PDB file of C-alpha atoms and ligand atoms in Angstrom:
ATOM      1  CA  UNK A   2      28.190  54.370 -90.271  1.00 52.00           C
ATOM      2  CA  UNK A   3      30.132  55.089 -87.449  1.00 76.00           C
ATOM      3  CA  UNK A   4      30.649  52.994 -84.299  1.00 90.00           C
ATOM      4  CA  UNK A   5      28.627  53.135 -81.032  1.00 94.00           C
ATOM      5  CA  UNK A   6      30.837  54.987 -78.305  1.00 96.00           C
ATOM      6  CA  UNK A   7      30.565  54.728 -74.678  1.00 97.00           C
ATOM      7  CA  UNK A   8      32.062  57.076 -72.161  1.00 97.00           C
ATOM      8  CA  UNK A   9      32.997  55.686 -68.406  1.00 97.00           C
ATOM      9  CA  UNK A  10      33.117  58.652 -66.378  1.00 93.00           C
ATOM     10  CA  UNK A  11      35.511  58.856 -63.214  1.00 87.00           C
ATOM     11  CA  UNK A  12      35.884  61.564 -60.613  1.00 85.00           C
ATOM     12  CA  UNK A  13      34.915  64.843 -61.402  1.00 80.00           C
ATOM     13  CA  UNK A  14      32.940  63.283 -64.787  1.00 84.00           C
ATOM     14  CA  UNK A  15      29.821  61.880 -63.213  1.00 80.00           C
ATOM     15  CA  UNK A  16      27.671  63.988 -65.408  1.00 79.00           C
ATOM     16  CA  UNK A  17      28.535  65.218 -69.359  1.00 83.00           C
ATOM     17  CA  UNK A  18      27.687  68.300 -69.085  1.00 81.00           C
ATOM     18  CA  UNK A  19      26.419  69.493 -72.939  1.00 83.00           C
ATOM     19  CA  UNK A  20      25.061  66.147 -73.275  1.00 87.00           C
ATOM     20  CA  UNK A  21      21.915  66.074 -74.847  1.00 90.00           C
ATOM     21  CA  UNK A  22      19.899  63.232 -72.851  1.00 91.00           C
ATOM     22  CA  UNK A  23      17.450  61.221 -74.871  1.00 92.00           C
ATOM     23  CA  UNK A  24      16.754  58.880 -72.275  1.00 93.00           C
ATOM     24  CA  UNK A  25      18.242  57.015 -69.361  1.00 93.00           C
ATOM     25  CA  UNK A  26      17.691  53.015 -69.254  1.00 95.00           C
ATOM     26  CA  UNK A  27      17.963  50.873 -65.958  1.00 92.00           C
ATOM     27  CA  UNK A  28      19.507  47.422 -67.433  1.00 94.00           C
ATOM     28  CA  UNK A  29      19.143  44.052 -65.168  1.00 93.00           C
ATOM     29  CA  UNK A  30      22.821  42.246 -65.981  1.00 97.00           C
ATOM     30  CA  UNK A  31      23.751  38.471 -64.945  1.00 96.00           C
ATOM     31  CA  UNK A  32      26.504  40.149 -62.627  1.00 97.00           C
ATOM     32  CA  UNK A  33      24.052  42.795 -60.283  1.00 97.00           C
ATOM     33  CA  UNK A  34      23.526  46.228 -60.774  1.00 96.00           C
ATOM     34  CA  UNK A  35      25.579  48.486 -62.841  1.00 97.00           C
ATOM     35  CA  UNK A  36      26.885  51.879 -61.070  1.00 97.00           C
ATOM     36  CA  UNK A  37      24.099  53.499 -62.720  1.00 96.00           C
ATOM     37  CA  UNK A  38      21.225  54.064 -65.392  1.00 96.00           C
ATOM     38  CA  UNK A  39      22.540  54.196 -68.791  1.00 96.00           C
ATOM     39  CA  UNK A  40      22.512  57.633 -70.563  1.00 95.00           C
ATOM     40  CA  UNK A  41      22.056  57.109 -74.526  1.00 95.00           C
ATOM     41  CA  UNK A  42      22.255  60.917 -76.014  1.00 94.00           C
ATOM     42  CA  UNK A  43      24.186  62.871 -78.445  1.00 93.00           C
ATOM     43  CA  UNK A  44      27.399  64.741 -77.714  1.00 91.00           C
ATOM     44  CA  UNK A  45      28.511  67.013 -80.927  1.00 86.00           C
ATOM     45  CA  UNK A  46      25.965  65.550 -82.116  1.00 88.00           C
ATOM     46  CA  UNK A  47      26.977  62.030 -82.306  1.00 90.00           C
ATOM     47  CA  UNK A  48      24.913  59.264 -80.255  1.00 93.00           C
ATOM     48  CA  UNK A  49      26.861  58.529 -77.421  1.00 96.00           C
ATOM     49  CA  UNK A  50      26.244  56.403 -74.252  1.00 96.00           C
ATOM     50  CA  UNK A  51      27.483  57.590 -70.775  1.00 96.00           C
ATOM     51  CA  UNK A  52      28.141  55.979 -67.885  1.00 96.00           C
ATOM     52  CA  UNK A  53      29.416  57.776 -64.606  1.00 95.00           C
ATOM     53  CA  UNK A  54      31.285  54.716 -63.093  1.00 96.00           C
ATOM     54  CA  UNK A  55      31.129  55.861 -59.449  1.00 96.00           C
ATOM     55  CA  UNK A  56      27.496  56.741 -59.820  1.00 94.00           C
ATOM     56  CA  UNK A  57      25.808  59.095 -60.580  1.00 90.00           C
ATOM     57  CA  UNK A  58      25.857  60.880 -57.186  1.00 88.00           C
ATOM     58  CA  UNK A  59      29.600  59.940 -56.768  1.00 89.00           C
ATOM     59  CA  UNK A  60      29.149  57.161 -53.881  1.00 93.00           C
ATOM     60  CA  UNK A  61      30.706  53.752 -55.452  1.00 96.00           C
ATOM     61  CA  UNK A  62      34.102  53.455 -54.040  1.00 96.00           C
ATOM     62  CA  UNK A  63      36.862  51.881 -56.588  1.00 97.00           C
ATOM     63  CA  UNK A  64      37.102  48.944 -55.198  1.00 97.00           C
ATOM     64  CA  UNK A  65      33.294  48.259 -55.334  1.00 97.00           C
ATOM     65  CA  UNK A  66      32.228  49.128 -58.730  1.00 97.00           C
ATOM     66  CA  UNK A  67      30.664  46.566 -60.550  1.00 98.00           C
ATOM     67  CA  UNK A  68      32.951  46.623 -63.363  1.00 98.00           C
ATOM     68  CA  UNK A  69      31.577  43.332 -64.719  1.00 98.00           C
ATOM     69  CA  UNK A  70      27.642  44.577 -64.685  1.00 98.00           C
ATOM     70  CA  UNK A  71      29.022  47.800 -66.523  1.00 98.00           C
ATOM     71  CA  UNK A  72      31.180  46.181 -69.304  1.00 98.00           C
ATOM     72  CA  UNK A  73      28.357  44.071 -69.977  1.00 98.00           C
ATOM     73  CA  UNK A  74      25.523  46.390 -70.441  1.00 98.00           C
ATOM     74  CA  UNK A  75      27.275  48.035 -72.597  1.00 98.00           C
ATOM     75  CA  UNK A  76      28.401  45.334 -74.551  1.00 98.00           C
ATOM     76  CA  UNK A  77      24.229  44.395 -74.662  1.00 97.00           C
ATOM     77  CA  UNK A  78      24.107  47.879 -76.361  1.00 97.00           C
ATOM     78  CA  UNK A  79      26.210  47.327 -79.400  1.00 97.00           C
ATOM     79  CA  UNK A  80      29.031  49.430 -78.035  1.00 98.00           C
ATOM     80  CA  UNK A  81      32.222  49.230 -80.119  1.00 97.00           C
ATOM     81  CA  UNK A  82      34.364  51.429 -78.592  1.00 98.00           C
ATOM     82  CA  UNK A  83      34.557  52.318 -74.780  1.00 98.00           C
ATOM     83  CA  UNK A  84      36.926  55.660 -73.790  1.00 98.00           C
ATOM     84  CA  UNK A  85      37.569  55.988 -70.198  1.00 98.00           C
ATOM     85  CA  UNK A  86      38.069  58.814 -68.384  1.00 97.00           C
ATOM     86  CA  UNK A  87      39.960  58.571 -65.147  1.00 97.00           C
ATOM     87  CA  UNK A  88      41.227  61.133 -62.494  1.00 97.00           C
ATOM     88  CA  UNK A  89      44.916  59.712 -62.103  1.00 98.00           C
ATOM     89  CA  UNK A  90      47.998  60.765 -59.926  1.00 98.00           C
ATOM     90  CA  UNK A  91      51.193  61.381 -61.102  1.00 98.00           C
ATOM     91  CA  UNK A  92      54.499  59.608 -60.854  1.00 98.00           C
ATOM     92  CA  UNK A  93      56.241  60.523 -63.767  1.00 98.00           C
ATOM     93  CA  UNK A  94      57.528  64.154 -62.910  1.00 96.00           C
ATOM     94  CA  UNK A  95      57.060  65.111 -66.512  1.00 97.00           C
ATOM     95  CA  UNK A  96      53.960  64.228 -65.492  1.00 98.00           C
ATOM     96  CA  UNK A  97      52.439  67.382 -63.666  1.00 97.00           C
ATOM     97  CA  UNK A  98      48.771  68.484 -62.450  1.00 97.00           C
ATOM     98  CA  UNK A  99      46.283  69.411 -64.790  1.00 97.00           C
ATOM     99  CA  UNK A 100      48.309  67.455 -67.755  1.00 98.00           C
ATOM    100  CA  UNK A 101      46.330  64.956 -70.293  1.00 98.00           C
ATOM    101  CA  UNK A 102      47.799  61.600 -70.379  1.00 98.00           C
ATOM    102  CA  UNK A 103      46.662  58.573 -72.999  1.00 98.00           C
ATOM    103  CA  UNK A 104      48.091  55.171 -71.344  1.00 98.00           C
ATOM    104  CA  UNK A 105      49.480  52.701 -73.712  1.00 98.00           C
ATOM    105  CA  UNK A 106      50.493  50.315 -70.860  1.00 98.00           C
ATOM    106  CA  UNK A 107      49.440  48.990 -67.672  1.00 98.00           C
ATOM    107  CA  UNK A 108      50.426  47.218 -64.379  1.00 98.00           C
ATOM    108  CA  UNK A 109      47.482  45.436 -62.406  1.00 98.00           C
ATOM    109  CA  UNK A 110      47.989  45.643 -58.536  1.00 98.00           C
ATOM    110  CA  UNK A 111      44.483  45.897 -57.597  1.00 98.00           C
ATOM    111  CA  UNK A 112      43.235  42.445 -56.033  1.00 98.00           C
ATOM    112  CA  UNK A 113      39.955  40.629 -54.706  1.00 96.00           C
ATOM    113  CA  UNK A 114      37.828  42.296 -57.235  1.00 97.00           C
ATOM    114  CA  UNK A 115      35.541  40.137 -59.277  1.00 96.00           C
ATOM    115  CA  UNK A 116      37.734  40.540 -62.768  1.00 96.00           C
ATOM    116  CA  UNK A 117      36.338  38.375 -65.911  1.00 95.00           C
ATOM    117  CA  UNK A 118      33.889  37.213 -67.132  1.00 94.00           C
ATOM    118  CA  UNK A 119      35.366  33.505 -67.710  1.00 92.00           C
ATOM    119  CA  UNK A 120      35.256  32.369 -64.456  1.00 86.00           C
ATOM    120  CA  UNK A 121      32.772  29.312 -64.746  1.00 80.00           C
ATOM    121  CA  UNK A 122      32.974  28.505 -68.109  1.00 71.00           C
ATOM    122  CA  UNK A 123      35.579  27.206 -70.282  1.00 73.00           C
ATOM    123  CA  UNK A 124      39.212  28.175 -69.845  1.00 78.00           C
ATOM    124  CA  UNK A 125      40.006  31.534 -71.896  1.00 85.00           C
ATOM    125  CA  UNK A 126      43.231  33.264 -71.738  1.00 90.00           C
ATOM    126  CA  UNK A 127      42.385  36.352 -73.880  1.00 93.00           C
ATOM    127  CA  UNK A 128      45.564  38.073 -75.401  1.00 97.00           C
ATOM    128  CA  UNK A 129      46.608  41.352 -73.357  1.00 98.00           C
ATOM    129  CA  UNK A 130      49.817  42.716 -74.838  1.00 98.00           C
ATOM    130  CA  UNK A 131      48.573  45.771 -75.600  1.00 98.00           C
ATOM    131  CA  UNK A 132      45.510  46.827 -72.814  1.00 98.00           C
ATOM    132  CA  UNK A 133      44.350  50.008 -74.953  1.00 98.00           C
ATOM    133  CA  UNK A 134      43.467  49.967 -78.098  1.00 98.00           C
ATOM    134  CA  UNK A 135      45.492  51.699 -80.738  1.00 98.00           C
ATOM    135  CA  UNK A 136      43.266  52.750 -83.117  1.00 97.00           C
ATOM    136  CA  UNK A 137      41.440  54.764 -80.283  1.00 98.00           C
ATOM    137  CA  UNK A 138      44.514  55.699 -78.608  1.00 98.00           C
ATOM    138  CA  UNK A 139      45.330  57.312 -81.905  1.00 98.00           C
ATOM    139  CA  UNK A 140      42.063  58.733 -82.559  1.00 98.00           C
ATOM    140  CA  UNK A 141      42.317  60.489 -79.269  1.00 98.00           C
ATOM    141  CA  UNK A 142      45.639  61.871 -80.209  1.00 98.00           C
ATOM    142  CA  UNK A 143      44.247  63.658 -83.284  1.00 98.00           C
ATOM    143  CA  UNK A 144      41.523  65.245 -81.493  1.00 98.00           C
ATOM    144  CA  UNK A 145      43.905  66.571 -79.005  1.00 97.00           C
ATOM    145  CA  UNK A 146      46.081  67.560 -81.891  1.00 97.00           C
ATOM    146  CA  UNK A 147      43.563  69.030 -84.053  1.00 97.00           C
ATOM    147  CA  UNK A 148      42.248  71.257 -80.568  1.00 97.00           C
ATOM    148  CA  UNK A 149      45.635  72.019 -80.240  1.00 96.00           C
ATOM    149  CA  UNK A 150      46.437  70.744 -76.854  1.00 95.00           C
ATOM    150  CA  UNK A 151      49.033  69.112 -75.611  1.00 93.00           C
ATOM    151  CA  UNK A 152      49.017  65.356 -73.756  1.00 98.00           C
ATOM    152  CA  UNK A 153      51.455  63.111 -73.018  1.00 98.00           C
ATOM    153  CA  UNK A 154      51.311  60.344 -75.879  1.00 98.00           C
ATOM    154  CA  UNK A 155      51.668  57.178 -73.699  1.00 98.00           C
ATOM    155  CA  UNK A 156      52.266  56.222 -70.052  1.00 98.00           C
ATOM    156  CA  UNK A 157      52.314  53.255 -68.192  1.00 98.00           C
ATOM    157  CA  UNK A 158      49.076  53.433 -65.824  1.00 98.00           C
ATOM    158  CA  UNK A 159      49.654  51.867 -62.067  1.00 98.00           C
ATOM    159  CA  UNK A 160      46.056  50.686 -60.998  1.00 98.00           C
ATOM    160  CA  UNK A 161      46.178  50.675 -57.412  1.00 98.00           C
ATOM    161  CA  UNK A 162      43.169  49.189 -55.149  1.00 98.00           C
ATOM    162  CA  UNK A 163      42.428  51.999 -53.016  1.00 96.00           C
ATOM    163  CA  UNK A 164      40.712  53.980 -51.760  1.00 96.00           C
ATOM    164  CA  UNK A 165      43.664  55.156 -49.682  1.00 97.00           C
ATOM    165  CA  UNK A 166      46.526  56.806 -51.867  1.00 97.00           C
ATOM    166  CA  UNK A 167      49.471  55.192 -51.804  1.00 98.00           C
ATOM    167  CA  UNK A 168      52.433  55.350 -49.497  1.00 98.00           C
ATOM    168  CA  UNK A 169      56.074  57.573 -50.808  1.00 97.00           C
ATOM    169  CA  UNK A 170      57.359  54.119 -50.958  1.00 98.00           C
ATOM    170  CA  UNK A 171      54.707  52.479 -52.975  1.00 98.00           C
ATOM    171  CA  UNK A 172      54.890  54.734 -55.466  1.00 98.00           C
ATOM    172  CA  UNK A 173      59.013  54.322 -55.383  1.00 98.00           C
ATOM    173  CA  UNK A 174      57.625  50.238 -56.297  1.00 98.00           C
ATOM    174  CA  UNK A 175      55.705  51.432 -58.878  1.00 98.00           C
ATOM    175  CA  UNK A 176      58.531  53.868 -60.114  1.00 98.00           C
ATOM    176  CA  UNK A 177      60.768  50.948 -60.616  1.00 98.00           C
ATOM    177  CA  UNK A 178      57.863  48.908 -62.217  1.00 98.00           C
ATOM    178  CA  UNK A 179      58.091  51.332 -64.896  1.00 98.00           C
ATOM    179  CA  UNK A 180      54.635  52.850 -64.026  1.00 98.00           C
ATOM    180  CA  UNK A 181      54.468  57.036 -64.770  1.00 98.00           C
ATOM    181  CA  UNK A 182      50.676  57.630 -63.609  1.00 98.00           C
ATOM    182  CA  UNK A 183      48.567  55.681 -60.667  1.00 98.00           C
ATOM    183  CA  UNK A 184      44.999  55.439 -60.241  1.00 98.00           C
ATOM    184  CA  UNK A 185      42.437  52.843 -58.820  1.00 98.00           C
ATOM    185  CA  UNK A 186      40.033  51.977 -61.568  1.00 98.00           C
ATOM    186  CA  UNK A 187      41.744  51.255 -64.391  1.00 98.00           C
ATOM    187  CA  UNK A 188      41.521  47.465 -63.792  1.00 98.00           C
ATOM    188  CA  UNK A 189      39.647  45.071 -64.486  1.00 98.00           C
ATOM    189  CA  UNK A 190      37.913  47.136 -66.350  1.00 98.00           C
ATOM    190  CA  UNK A 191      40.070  47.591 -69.116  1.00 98.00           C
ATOM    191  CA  UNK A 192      40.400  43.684 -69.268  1.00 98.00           C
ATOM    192  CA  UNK A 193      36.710  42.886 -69.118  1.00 98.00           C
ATOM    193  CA  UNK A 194      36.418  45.093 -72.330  1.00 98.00           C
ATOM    194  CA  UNK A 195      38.768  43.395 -74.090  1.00 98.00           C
ATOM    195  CA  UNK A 196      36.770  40.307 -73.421  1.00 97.00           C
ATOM    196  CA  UNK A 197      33.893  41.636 -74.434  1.00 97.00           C
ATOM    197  CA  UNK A 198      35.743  42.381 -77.976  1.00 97.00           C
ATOM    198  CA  UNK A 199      34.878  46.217 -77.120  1.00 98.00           C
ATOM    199  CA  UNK A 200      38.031  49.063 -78.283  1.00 98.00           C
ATOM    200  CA  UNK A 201      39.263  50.630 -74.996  1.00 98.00           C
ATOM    201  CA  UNK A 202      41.050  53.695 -74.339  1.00 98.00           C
ATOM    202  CA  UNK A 203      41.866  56.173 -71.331  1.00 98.00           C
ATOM    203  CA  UNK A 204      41.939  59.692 -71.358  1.00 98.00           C
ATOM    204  CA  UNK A 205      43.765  60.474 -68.051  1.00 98.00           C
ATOM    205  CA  UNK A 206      43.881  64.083 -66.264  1.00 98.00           C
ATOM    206  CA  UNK A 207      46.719  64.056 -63.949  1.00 98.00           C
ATOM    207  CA  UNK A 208      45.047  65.728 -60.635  1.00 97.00           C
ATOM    208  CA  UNK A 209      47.945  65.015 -58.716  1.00 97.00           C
ATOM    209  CA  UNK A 210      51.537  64.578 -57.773  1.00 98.00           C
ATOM    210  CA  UNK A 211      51.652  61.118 -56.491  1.00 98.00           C
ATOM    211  CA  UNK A 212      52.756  60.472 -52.802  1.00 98.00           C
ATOM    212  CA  UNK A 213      56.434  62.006 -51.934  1.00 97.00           C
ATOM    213  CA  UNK A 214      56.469  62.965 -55.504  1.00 96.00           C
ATOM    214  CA  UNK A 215      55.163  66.386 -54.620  1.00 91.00           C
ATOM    215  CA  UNK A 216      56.040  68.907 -51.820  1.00 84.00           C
ATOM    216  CA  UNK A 217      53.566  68.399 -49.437  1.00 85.00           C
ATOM    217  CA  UNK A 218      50.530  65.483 -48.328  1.00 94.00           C
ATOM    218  CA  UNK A 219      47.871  64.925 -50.916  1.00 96.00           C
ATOM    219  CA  UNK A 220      44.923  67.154 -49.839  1.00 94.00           C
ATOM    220  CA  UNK A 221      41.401  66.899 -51.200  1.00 94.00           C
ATOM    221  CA  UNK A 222      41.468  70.253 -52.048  1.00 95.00           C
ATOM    222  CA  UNK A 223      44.249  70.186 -54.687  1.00 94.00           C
ATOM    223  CA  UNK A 224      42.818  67.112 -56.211  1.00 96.00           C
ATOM    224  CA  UNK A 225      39.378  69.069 -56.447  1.00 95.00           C
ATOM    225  CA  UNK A 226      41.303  72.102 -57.719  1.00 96.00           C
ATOM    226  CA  UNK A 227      43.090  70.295 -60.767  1.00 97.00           C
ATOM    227  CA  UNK A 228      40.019  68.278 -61.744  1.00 96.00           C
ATOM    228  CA  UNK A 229      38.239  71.787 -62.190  1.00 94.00           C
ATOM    229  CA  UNK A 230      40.952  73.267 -64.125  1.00 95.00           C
ATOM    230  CA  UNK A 231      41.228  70.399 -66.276  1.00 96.00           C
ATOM    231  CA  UNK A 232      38.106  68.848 -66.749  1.00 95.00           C
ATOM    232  CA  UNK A 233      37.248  70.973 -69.439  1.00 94.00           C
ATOM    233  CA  UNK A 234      39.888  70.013 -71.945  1.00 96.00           C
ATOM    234  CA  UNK A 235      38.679  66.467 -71.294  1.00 96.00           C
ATOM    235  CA  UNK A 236      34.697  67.339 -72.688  1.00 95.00           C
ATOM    236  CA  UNK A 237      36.481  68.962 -75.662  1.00 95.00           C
ATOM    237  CA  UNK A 238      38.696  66.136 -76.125  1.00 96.00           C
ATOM    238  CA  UNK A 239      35.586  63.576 -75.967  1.00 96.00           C
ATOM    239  CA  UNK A 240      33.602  66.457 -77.797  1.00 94.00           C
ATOM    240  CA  UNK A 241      36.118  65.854 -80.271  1.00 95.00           C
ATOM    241  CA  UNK A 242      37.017  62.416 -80.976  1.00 96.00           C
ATOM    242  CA  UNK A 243      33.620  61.445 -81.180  1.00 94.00           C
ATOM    243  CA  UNK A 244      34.113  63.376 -84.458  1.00 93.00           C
ATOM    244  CA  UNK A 245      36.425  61.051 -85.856  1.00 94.00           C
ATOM    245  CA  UNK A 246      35.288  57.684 -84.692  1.00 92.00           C
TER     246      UNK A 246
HETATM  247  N1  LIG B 411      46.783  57.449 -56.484  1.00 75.32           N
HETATM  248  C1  LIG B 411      45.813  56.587 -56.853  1.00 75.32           C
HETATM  249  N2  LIG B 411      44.698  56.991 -57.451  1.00 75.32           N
HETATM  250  C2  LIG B 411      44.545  58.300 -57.676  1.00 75.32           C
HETATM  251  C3  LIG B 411      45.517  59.236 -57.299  1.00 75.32           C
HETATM  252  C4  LIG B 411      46.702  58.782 -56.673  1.00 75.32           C
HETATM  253  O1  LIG B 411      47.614  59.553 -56.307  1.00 75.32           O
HETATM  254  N3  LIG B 411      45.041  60.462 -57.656  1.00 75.32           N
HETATM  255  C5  LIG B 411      43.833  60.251 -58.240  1.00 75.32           C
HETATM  256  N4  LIG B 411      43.519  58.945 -58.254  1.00 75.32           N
END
C-alpha cells in the first residue's frame, strides 16, 4: 500500500491542474482555519491531497498562513508524506531562473509567527538536524532523473519573513550564512511537520535572482514570467514521484 501524499502549493501552484477532484472538505482545526478546503483526488492516478497554502484565490500573505491549522489537518487525514512546493529566489549564482532546486538544509529567519505545536503542553525539543526528509528528497530525485531533468540536488533554503524581498545586503547575510536559495514560507512549516511525524520535502523553482544578485530590481513581471516557464516541470515532477512513493 502506498503512503498518503499531500501537496502544499505556493505561488503560481494554487490549483493542480490535471487533478482529478473527488471532493473538497472544509476541516474545523484547534488552531483556526486552514488556508483553504482540502482537495482529496488522484494525480497519475494516485490519491493525493492538495492544499494551495496561500489560498485558493492567492490572498494569504506568508507571514499569515496558518501553518499550524494546515499541518494539522493533514496530519487528521493520515498523511505520511507532505512535498512542498515553493516559488524561491536565488542566491546561489549556479542557481539561475527557471532551475529546480530540492533543499537539504535550512536557516529560520522568519519571526512572530505562531511555530509549534508544543507551546502549552509539556516541554518537547523535537530533533531537527536534517529539516527534509531523505527518503523523499531522494524519491524526488529519481523522478526528476527518470523525466530526465535536471535540479540542483541540495541547497540550503533562507526562509525570510516577508512579504518584502530582501535588501542586496540581506542577501550578502544570508550568503555568508551559507544559504543558496531564499523564500518566505518554508518555516515553520517544515518544523510543524516534523512534529507531526509527517516526511517533508521541497521542490523549489527558482523564479528569481535574489536582490543585487541579478542585473536589475526584482519586478513582478519576471517572477510571473519564470513561474510560467517552470511550473510545468514541477506537475511532472509531482506527476511523477507520486509514482514511486
Ligand atoms: N526572496 C524571498 N522570497 C522569494 C523570493 C525572494 O527573492 N522570490 C520568491 N520568493
Amino acid at each position: 500500500m502506498s503512503e498518503l501524499v499531500a501537496i502544499i502549493g505556493g505561488t503560481g501552484l494554487t490549483a493542480l491542474e490535471g487533478l482529478e477532484i473527488t471532493h473538497r472538505e472544509m476541516m474545523y482545526t484547534p488552531y483556526g482555519e486552514a488556508s483553504s478546503p482540502i482537495t482529496h483526488g488522484k494525480y497519475s492516478g494516485k490519491p493525493v491531497i492538495f492544499l494551495p497554502r496561500h489560498g485558493s484565490r492567492h490572498t494569504i500573505p506568508p507571514h499569515k498562513i496558518n501553518y499550524q491549522a494546515n499541518i494539522w489537518c493533514l496530519k487528521e487525514l493520515g498523511v505520511k508524506n507532505i512535498i512542498a512546493v515553493a516559488a524561491v529566489g536565488g542566491i546561489n549564482m549556479d542557481m539561475k531562473p527557471q532551475d529546480l532546486v530540492i533543499p537539504h538544509q535550512l536557516v529560520d529567519y522568519t519571526w512572530g509567527r505562531k511555530h509549534t505545536f508544543f507551546e502549552d503542553t509539556d516541554v518537547q525539543h523535537i530533533d531537527f538536524t536534517d529539516p527534509y526528509t531523505f527518503e523523499l528528497r531522494e524519491k524526488l530525485l529519481n523522478a526528476a532523473k527518470d523525466l530526465g531533468f535536471p535540479v540542483h540536488d541540495k541547497g540550503v533554503y533562507a526562509a525570510t519573513q516577508g512579504p518584502r524581498l530582501e535588501t542586496t545586503a540581506e542577501i550578502d547575510r544570508l550568503e555568508k550564512d551559507g544559504c543558496d536559495l531564499v523564500g518566505m514560507t518554508g518555516m515553520p512549516e517544515a518544523a510543524l511537520a516534523r512534529e507531526a511525524e509527517i516526511n517533508y520535502a521541497t521542490c523549489a523553482l527558482i523564479v528569481n535572482e535574489a536582490a543585487g544578485r541579478g542585473p536589475e530590481q526584482i519586478t513582478m513581471e519576471d517572477i510571473e514570467r519564470n513561474l510560467e516557464g517552470g511550473i510545468q516541470r514541477v506537475r511532472e515532477l509531482l506527476s511523477k514521484v507520486l509514482t514511486l512513493i
